[in-house]
mmCIF file of C-alpha atoms and ligand atoms in Angstrom:
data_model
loop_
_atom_site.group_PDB
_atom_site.id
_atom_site.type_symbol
_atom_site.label_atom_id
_atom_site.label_comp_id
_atom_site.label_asym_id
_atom_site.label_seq_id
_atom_site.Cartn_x
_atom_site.Cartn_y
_atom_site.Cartn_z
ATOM 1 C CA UNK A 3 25.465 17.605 22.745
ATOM 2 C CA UNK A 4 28.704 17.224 20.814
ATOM 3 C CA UNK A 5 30.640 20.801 19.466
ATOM 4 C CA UNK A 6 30.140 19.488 16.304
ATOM 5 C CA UNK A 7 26.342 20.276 15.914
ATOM 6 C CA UNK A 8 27.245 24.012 16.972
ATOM 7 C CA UNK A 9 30.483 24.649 14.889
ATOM 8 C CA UNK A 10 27.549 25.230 11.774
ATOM 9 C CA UNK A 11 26.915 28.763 11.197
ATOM 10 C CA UNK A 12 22.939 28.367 11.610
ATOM 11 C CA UNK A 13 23.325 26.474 14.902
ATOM 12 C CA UNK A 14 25.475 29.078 16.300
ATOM 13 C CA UNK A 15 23.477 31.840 14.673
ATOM 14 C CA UNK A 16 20.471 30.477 16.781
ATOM 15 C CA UNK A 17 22.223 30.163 19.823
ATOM 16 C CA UNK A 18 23.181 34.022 19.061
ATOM 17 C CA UNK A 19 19.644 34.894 18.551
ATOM 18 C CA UNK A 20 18.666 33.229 21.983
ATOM 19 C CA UNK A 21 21.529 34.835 23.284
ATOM 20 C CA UNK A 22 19.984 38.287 22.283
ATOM 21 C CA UNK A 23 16.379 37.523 23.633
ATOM 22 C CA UNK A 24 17.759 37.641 27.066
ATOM 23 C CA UNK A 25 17.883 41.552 28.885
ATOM 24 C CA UNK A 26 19.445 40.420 32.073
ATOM 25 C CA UNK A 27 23.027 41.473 33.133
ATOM 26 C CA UNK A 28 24.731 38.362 33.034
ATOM 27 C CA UNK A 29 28.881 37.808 34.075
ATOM 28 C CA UNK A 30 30.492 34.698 32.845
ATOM 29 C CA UNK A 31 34.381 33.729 34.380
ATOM 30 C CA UNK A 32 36.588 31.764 31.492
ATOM 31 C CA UNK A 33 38.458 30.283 34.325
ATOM 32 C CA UNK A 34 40.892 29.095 31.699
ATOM 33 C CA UNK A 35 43.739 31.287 29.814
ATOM 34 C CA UNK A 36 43.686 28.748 26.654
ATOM 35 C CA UNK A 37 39.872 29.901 26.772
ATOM 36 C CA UNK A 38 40.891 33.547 27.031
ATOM 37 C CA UNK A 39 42.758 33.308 23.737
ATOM 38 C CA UNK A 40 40.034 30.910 22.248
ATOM 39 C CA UNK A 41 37.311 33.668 23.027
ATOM 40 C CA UNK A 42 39.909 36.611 21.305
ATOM 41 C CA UNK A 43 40.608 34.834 18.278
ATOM 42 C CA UNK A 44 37.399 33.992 17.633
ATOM 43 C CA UNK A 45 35.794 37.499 18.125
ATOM 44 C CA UNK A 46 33.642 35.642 20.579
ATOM 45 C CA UNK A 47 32.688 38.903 22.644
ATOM 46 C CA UNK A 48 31.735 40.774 19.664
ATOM 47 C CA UNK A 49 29.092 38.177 18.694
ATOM 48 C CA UNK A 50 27.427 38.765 22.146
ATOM 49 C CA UNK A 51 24.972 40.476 23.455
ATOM 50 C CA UNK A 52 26.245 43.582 25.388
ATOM 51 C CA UNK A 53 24.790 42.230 28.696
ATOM 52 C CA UNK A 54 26.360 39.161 28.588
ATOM 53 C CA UNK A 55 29.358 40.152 29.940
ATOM 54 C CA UNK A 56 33.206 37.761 29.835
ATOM 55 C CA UNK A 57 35.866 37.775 32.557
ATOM 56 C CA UNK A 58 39.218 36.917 32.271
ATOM 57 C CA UNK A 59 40.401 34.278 35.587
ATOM 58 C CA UNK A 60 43.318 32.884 37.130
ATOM 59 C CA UNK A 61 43.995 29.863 34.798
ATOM 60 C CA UNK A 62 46.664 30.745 32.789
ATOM 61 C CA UNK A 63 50.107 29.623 35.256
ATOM 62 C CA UNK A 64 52.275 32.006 33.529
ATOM 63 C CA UNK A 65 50.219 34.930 34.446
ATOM 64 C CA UNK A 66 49.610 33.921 38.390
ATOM 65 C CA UNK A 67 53.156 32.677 38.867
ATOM 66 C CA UNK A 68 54.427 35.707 41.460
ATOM 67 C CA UNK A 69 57.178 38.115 40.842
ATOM 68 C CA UNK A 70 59.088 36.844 43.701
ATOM 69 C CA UNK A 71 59.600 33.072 41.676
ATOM 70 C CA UNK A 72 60.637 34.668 38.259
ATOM 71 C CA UNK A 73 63.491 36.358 40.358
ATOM 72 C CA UNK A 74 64.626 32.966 42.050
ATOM 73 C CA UNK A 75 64.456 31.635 38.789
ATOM 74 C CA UNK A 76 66.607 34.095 37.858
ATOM 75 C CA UNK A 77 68.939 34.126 40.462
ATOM 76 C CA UNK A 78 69.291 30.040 39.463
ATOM 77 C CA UNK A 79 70.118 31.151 35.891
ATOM 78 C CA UNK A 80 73.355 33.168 37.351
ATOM 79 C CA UNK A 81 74.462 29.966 39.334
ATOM 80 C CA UNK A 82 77.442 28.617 37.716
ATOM 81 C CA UNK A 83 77.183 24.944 35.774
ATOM 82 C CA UNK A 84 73.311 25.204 36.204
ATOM 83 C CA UNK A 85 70.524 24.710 32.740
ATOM 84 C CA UNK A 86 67.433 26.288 33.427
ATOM 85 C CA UNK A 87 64.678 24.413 31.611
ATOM 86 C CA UNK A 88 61.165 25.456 30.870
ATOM 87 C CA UNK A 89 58.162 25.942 28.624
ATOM 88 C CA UNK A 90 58.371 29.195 26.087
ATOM 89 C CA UNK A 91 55.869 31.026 28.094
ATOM 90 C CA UNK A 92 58.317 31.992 30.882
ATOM 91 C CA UNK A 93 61.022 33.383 29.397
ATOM 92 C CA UNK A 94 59.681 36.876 28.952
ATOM 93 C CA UNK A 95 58.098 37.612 31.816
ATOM 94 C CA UNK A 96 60.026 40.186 33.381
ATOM 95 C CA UNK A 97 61.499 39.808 37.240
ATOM 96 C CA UNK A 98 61.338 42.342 40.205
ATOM 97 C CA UNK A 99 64.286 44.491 37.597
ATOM 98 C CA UNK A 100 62.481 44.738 34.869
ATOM 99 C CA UNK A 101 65.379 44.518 32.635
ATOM 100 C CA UNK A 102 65.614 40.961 33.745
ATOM 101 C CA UNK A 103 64.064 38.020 32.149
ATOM 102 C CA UNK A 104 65.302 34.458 31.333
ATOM 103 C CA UNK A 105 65.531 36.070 27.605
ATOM 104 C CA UNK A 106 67.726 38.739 28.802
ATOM 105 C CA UNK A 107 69.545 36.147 30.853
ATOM 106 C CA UNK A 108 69.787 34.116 27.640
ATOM 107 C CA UNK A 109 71.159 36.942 25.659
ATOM 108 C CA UNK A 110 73.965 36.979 28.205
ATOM 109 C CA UNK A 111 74.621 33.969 27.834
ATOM 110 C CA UNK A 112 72.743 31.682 30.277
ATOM 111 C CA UNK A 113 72.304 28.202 30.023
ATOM 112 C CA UNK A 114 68.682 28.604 29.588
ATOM 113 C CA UNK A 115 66.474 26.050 27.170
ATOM 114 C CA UNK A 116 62.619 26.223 26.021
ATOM 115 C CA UNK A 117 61.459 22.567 26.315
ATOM 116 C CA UNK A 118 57.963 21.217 25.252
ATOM 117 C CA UNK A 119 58.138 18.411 28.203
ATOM 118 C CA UNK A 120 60.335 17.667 31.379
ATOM 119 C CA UNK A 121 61.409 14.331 29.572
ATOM 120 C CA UNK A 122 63.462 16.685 27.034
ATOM 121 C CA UNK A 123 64.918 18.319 30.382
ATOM 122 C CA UNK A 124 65.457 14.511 31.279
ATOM 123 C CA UNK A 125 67.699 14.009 28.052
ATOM 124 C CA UNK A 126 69.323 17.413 28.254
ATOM 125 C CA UNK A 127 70.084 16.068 32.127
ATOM 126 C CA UNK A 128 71.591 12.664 30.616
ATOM 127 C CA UNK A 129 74.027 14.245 27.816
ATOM 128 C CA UNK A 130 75.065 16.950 30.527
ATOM 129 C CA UNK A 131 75.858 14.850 33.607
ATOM 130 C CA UNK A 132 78.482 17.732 34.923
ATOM 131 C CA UNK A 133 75.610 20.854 34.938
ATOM 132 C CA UNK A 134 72.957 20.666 37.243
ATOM 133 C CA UNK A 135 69.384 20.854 35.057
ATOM 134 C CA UNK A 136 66.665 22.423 37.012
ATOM 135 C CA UNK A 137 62.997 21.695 35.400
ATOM 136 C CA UNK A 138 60.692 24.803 35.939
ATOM 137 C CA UNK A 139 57.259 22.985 36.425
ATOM 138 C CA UNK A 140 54.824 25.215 35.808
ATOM 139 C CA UNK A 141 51.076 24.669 35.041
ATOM 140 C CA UNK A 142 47.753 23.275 36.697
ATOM 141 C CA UNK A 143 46.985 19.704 37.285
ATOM 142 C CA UNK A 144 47.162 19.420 33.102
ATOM 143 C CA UNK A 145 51.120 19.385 33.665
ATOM 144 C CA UNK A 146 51.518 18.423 37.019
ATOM 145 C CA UNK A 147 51.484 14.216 36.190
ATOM 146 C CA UNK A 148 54.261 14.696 33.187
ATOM 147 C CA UNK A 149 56.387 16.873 36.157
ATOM 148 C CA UNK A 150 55.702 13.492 38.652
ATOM 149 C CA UNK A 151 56.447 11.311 35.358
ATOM 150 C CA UNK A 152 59.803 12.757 34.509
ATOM 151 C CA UNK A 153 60.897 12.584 38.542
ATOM 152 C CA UNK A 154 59.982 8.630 38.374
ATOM 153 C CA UNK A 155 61.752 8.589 35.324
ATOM 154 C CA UNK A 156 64.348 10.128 36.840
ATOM 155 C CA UNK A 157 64.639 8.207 40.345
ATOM 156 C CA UNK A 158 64.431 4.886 38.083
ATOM 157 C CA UNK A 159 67.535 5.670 35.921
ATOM 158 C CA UNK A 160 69.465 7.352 38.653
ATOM 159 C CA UNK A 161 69.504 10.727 37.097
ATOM 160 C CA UNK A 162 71.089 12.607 39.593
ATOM 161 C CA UNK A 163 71.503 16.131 37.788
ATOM 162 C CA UNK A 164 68.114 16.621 37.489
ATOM 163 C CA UNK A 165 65.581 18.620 39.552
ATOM 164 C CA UNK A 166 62.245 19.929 39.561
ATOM 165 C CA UNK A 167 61.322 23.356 40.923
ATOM 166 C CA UNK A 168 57.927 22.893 40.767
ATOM 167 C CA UNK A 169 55.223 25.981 40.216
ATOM 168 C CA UNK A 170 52.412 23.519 40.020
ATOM 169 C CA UNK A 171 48.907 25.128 41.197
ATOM 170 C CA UNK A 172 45.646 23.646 41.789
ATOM 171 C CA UNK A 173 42.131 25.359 40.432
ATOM 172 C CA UNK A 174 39.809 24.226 43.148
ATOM 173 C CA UNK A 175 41.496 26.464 45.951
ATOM 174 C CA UNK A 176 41.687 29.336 43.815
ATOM 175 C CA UNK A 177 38.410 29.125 42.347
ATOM 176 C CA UNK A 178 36.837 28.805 46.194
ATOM 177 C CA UNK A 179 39.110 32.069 47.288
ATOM 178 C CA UNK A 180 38.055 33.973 44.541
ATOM 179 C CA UNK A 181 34.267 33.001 45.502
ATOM 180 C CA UNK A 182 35.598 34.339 48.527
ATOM 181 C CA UNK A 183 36.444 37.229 47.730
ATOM 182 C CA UNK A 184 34.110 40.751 48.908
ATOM 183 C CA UNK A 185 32.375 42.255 45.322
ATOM 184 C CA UNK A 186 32.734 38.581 43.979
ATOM 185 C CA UNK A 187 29.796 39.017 41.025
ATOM 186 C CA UNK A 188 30.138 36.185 38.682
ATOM 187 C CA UNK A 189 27.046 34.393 37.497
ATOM 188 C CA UNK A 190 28.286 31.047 36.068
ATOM 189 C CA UNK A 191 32.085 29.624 35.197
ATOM 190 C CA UNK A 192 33.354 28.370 32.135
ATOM 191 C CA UNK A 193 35.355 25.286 33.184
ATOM 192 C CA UNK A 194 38.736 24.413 31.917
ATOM 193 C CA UNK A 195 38.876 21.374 29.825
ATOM 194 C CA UNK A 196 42.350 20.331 29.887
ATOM 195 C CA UNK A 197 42.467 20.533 33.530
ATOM 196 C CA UNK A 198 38.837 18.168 33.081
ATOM 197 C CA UNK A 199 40.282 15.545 31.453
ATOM 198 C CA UNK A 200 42.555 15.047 35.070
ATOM 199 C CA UNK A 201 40.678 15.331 37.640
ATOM 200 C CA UNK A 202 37.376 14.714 36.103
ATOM 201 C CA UNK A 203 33.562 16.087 36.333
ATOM 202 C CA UNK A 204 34.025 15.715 39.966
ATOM 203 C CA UNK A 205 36.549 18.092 40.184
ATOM 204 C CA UNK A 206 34.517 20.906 39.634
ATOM 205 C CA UNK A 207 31.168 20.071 41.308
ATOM 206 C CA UNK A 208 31.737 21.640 44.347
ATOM 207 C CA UNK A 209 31.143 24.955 42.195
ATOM 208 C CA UNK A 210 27.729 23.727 41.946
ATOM 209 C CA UNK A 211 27.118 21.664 45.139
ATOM 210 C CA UNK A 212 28.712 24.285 47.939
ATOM 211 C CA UNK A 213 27.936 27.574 45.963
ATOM 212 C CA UNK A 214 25.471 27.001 43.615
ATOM 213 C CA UNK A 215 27.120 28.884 40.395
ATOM 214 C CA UNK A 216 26.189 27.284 37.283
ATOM 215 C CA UNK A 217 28.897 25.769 35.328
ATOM 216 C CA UNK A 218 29.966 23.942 32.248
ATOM 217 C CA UNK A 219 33.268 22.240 31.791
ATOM 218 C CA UNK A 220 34.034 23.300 27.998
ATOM 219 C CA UNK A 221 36.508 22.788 25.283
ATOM 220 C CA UNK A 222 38.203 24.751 23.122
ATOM 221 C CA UNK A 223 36.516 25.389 19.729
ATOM 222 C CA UNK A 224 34.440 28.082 19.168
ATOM 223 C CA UNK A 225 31.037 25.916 19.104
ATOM 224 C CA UNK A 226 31.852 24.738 22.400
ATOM 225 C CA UNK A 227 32.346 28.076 23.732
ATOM 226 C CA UNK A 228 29.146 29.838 22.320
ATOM 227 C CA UNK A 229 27.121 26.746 23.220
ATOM 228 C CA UNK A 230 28.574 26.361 26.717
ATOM 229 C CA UNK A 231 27.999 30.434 26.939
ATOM 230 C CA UNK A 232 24.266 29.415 25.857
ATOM 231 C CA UNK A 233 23.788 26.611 28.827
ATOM 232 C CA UNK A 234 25.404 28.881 31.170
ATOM 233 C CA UNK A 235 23.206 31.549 30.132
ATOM 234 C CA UNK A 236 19.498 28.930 30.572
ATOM 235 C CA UNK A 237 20.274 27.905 33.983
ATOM 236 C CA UNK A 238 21.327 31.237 35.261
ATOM 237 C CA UNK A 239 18.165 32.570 33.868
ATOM 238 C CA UNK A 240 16.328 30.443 35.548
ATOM 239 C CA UNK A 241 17.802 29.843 38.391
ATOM 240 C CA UNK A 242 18.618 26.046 37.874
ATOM 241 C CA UNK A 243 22.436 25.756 38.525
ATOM 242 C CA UNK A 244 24.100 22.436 37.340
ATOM 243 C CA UNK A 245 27.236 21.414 36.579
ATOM 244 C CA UNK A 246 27.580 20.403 33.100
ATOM 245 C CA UNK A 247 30.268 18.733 30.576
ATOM 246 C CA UNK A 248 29.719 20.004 27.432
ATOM 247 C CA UNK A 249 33.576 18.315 26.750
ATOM 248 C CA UNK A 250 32.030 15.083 27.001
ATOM 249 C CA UNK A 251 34.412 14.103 23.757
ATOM 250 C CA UNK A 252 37.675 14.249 26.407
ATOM 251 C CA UNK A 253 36.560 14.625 30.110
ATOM 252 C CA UNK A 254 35.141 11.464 31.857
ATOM 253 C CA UNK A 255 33.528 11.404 35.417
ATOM 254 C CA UNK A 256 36.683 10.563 37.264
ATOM 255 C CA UNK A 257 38.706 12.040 34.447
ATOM 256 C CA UNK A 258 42.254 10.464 34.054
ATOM 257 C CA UNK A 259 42.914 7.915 37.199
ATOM 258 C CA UNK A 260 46.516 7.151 35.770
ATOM 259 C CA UNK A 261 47.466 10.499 35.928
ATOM 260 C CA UNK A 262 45.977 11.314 39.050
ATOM 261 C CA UNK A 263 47.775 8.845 40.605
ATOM 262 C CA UNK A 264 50.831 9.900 39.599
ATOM 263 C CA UNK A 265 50.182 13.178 40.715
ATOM 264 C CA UNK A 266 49.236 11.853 44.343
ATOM 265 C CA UNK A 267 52.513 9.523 44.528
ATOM 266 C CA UNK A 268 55.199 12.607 43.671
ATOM 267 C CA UNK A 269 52.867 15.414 45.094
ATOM 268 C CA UNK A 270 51.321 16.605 48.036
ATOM 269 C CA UNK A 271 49.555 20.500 49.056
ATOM 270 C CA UNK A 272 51.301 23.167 49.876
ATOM 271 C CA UNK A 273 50.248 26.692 50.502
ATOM 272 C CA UNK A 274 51.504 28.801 47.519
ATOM 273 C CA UNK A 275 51.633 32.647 46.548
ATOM 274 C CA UNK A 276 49.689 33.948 43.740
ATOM 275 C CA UNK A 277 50.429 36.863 41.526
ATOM 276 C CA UNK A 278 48.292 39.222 42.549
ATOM 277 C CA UNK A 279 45.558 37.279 44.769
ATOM 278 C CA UNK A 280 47.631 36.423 47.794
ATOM 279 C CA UNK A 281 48.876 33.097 49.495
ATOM 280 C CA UNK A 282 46.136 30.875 49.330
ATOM 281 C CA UNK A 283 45.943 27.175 51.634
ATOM 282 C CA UNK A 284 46.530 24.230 49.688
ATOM 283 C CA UNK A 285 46.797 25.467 46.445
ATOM 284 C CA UNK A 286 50.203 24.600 45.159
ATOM 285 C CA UNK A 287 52.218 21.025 44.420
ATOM 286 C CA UNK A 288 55.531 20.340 45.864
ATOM 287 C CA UNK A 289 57.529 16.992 45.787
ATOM 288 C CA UNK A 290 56.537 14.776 48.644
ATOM 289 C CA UNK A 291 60.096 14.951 50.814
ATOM 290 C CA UNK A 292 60.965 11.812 49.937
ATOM 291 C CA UNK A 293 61.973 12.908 46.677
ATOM 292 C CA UNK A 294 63.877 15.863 47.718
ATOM 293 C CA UNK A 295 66.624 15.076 45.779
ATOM 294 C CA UNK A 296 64.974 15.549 43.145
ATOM 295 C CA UNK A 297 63.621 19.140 44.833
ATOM 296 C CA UNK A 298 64.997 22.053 43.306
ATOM 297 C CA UNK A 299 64.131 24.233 46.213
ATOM 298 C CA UNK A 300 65.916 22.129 48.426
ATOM 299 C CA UNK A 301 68.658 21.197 46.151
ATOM 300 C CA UNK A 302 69.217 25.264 45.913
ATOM 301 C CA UNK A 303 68.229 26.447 49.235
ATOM 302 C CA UNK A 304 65.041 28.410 47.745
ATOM 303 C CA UNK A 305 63.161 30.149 50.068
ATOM 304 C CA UNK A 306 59.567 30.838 48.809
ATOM 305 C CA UNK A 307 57.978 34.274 49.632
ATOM 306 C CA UNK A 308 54.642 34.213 51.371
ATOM 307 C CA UNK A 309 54.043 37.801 50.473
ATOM 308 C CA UNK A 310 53.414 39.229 46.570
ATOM 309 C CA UNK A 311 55.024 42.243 45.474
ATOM 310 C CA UNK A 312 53.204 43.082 41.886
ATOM 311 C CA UNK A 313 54.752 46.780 41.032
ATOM 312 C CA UNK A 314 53.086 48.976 38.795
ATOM 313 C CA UNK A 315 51.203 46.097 36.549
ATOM 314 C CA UNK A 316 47.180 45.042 36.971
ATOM 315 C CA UNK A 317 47.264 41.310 36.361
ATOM 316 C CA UNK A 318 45.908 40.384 39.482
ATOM 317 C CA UNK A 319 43.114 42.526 38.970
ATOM 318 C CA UNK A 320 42.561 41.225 35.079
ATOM 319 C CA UNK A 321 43.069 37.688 36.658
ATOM 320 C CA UNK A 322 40.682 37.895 39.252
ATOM 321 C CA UNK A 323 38.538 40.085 36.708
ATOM 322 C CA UNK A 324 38.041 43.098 38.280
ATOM 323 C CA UNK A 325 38.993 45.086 35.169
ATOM 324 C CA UNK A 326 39.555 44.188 31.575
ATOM 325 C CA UNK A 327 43.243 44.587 29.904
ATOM 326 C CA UNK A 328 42.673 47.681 28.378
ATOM 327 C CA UNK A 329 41.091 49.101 31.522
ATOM 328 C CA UNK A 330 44.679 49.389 32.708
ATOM 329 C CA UNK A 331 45.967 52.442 31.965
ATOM 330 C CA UNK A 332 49.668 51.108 30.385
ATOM 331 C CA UNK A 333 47.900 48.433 28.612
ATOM 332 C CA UNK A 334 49.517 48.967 24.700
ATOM 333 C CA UNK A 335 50.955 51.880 26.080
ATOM 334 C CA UNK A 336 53.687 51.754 27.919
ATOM 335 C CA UNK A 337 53.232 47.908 28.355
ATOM 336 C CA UNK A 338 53.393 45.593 25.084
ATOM 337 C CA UNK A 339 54.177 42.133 24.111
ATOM 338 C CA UNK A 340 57.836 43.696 23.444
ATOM 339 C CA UNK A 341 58.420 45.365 26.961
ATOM 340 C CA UNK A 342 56.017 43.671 28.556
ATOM 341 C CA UNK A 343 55.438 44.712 32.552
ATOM 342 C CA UNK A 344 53.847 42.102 33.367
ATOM 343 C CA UNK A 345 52.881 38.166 32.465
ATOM 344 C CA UNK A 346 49.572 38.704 31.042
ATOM 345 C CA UNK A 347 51.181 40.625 28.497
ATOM 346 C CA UNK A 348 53.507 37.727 27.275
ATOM 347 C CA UNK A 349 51.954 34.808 28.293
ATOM 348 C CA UNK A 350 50.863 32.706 24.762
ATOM 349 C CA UNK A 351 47.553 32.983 26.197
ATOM 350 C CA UNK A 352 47.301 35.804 28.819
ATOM 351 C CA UNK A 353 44.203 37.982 28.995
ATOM 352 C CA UNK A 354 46.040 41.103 27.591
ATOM 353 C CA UNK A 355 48.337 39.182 25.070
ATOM 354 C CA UNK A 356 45.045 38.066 23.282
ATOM 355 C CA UNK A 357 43.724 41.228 23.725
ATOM 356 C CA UNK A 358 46.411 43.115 22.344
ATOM 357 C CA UNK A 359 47.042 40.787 19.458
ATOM 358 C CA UNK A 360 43.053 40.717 18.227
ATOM 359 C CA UNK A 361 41.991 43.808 19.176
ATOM 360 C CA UNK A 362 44.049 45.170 16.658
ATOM 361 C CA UNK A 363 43.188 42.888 13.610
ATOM 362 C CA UNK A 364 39.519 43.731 14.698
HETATM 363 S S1 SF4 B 421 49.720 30.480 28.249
HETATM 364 FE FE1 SF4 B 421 50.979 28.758 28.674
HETATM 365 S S2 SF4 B 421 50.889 28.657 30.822
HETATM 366 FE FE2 SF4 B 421 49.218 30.000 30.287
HETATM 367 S S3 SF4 B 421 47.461 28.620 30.112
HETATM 368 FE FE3 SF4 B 421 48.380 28.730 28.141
HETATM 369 S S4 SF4 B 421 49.774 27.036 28.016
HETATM 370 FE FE4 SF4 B 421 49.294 27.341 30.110
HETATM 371 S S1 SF4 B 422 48.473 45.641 30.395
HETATM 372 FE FE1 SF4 B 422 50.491 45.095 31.181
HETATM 373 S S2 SF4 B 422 50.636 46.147 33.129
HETATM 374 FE FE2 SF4 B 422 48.491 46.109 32.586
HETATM 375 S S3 SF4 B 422 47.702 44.261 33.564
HETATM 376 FE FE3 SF4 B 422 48.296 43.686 31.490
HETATM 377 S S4 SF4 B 422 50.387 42.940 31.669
HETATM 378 FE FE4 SF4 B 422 49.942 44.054 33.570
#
């Protein structure tokens, strides 16, 4: 059924009343943070039913990328002749010091350059050929083929002066340790559409085939949240887990085979850290090592921490939702979007970004 039917008040008004029939304690995961701010700015939660119950999860990158990796991006930034490149989201999450960020770093007068893709890092690379630029590639397997794209790109025009330190994660790991995990009490997942439209339907049916949670793969308007919310809702009532795509508009079977493949070629596994969840098997990208050139982490001598130090902030536990943003006690408090202690506070689309920025125009 397309999003379109359900963006009409009535429809969703219906779905609402459904929604209301049903008494059962029900716990949905948005496994997605573009979701998270979707379901804020919407004033999806307040539409619900109190028993139907939403969870923040680990898919925003900004918010799981560990401590330990903003520092060494840091320490990069102090290296002389180097450009640190990266998407907006980064630059204010704080480090180990909290006084340090790449915006701080900036303000001191860093190299350091907000990009929308790595193929702007690939032109800043080509008018710069005496600085070393270093790519931060950060995101899921949404981002992950224009990373692999801009290191062909790079390899077939001889761009030496470019590198890639590359944050990529994968969902499926993450979403099996979290299953994993003891207490784990979440009835059905809302699937991330962007990360869909990669790697396909069949990239999240083991949810459904290994551990039975109903699912939906949805996108990102609020009809396709409240009626994904709905199907999730059905089958959990009764009992009838499936994994559906309610994005049929954008994600295909096999999703995108182009950009899977380019992910394959650059790419392989590698066990990575996550903020606040732990070193999980298999969960990261990093460049295949016959690209190392093109590897930041070897190019710099980066040594990657298996081990997460996460202070005094609660985003693992929003991420893995164990608690909501403002069940931690600095949340608007002594943490805010301006001294932010954590990711999820800065992050365009972090759990307690939305909810600090909606709550208070509720
Ligand atoms: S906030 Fe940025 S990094 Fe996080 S999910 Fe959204 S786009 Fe991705
Ligand atoms: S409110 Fe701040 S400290 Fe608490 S979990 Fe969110 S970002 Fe971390």
């Amino acid at each position: 059924m397309l999003w379109e039917e359900f963006n009409k008040s009535d429809a969703v008004e219906n779905i609402i009343r459904i929604l209301k029939e049903y008494k059962k304690r029900i716990t949905i995961m948005e496994v997605c943070g573009t979701h998270t701010m979707a379901i804020a700015k919407f004033g999806i939660k307040s539409i619900l039913p109190k028993n139907i119950r939403l969870i923040s999860g680990p898919g925003c990158p900004v918010c799981v990328t560990p401590v330990e990796i903003i520092d060494e991006i840091i320490k990069l930034s102090k290296i002389k002749d180097v450009i640190i490149t990266t998407y907006g989201d980064m630059i204010k999450v704080p480090g180990s010091n909290s006084d340090e960020s790449l915006e701080r770093r900036k303000a001191e007068g860093a190299d350091i350059r907000v990009v929308y893709s790595p193929m702007d890092a690939l032109e800043i690379a080509k008018k710069n050929s005496d600085k070393e630029i270093v790519f931060i590639g950060i995101g899921f397997e949404t981002t992950a083929p224009n990373s692999a794209v801009a290191v062909e790109t790079a390899i077939n025009e001889e761009i030496k002066n470019f590198s890639l330190f590359s944050i990529h994660k994968r969902v499926e790991p993450v979403l099996r340790h979290i299953i994993n995990m003891d207490n784990f009490e979440v009835n059905g997942f809302l699937c991330p559409g962007n990360v869909a439209v990669i790697i396909g339907e069949e990239g999240f049916e083991f949810l459904v085939k290994e551990y039975k949670i109903p699912s939906v793969i949805c996108g990102f308007e609020a009809g396709d949240i409240i009626y994904s919310i709905y199907r999730l809702s059905e089958m959990i009532k009764n009992n009838t887990p499936f994994l559906e795509n309610e994005y049929i508009r954008a994600v295909k079977k096999k999703g995108n085979e182009k950009a899977k493949a380019a992910i394959d070629n650059y790419f392989e596994f590698c066990d990575d850290l996550w903020r606040g969840i732990g070193f999980i098997k298999n969960s990261g990208y990093k460049l295949k090592n016959e690209y190392s050139d093109f590897d930041a982490t070897k190019k710099f001598s980066i040594e990657l921490k298996t081990c997460d130090y996460t202070g005094l902030c609660r985003c693992g536990d929003v991420i893995k939702g164990k608690i909501e943003p403002f069940e931690c006690e600095f949340f608007s408090r002594i943490c805010t979007p301006e001294n932010p202690l954590g990711p999820c506070m800065v992050s365009s689309e972090g759990a307690c970004a939305s909810e600090y920025k909606y709550s208070r125009m509720r």
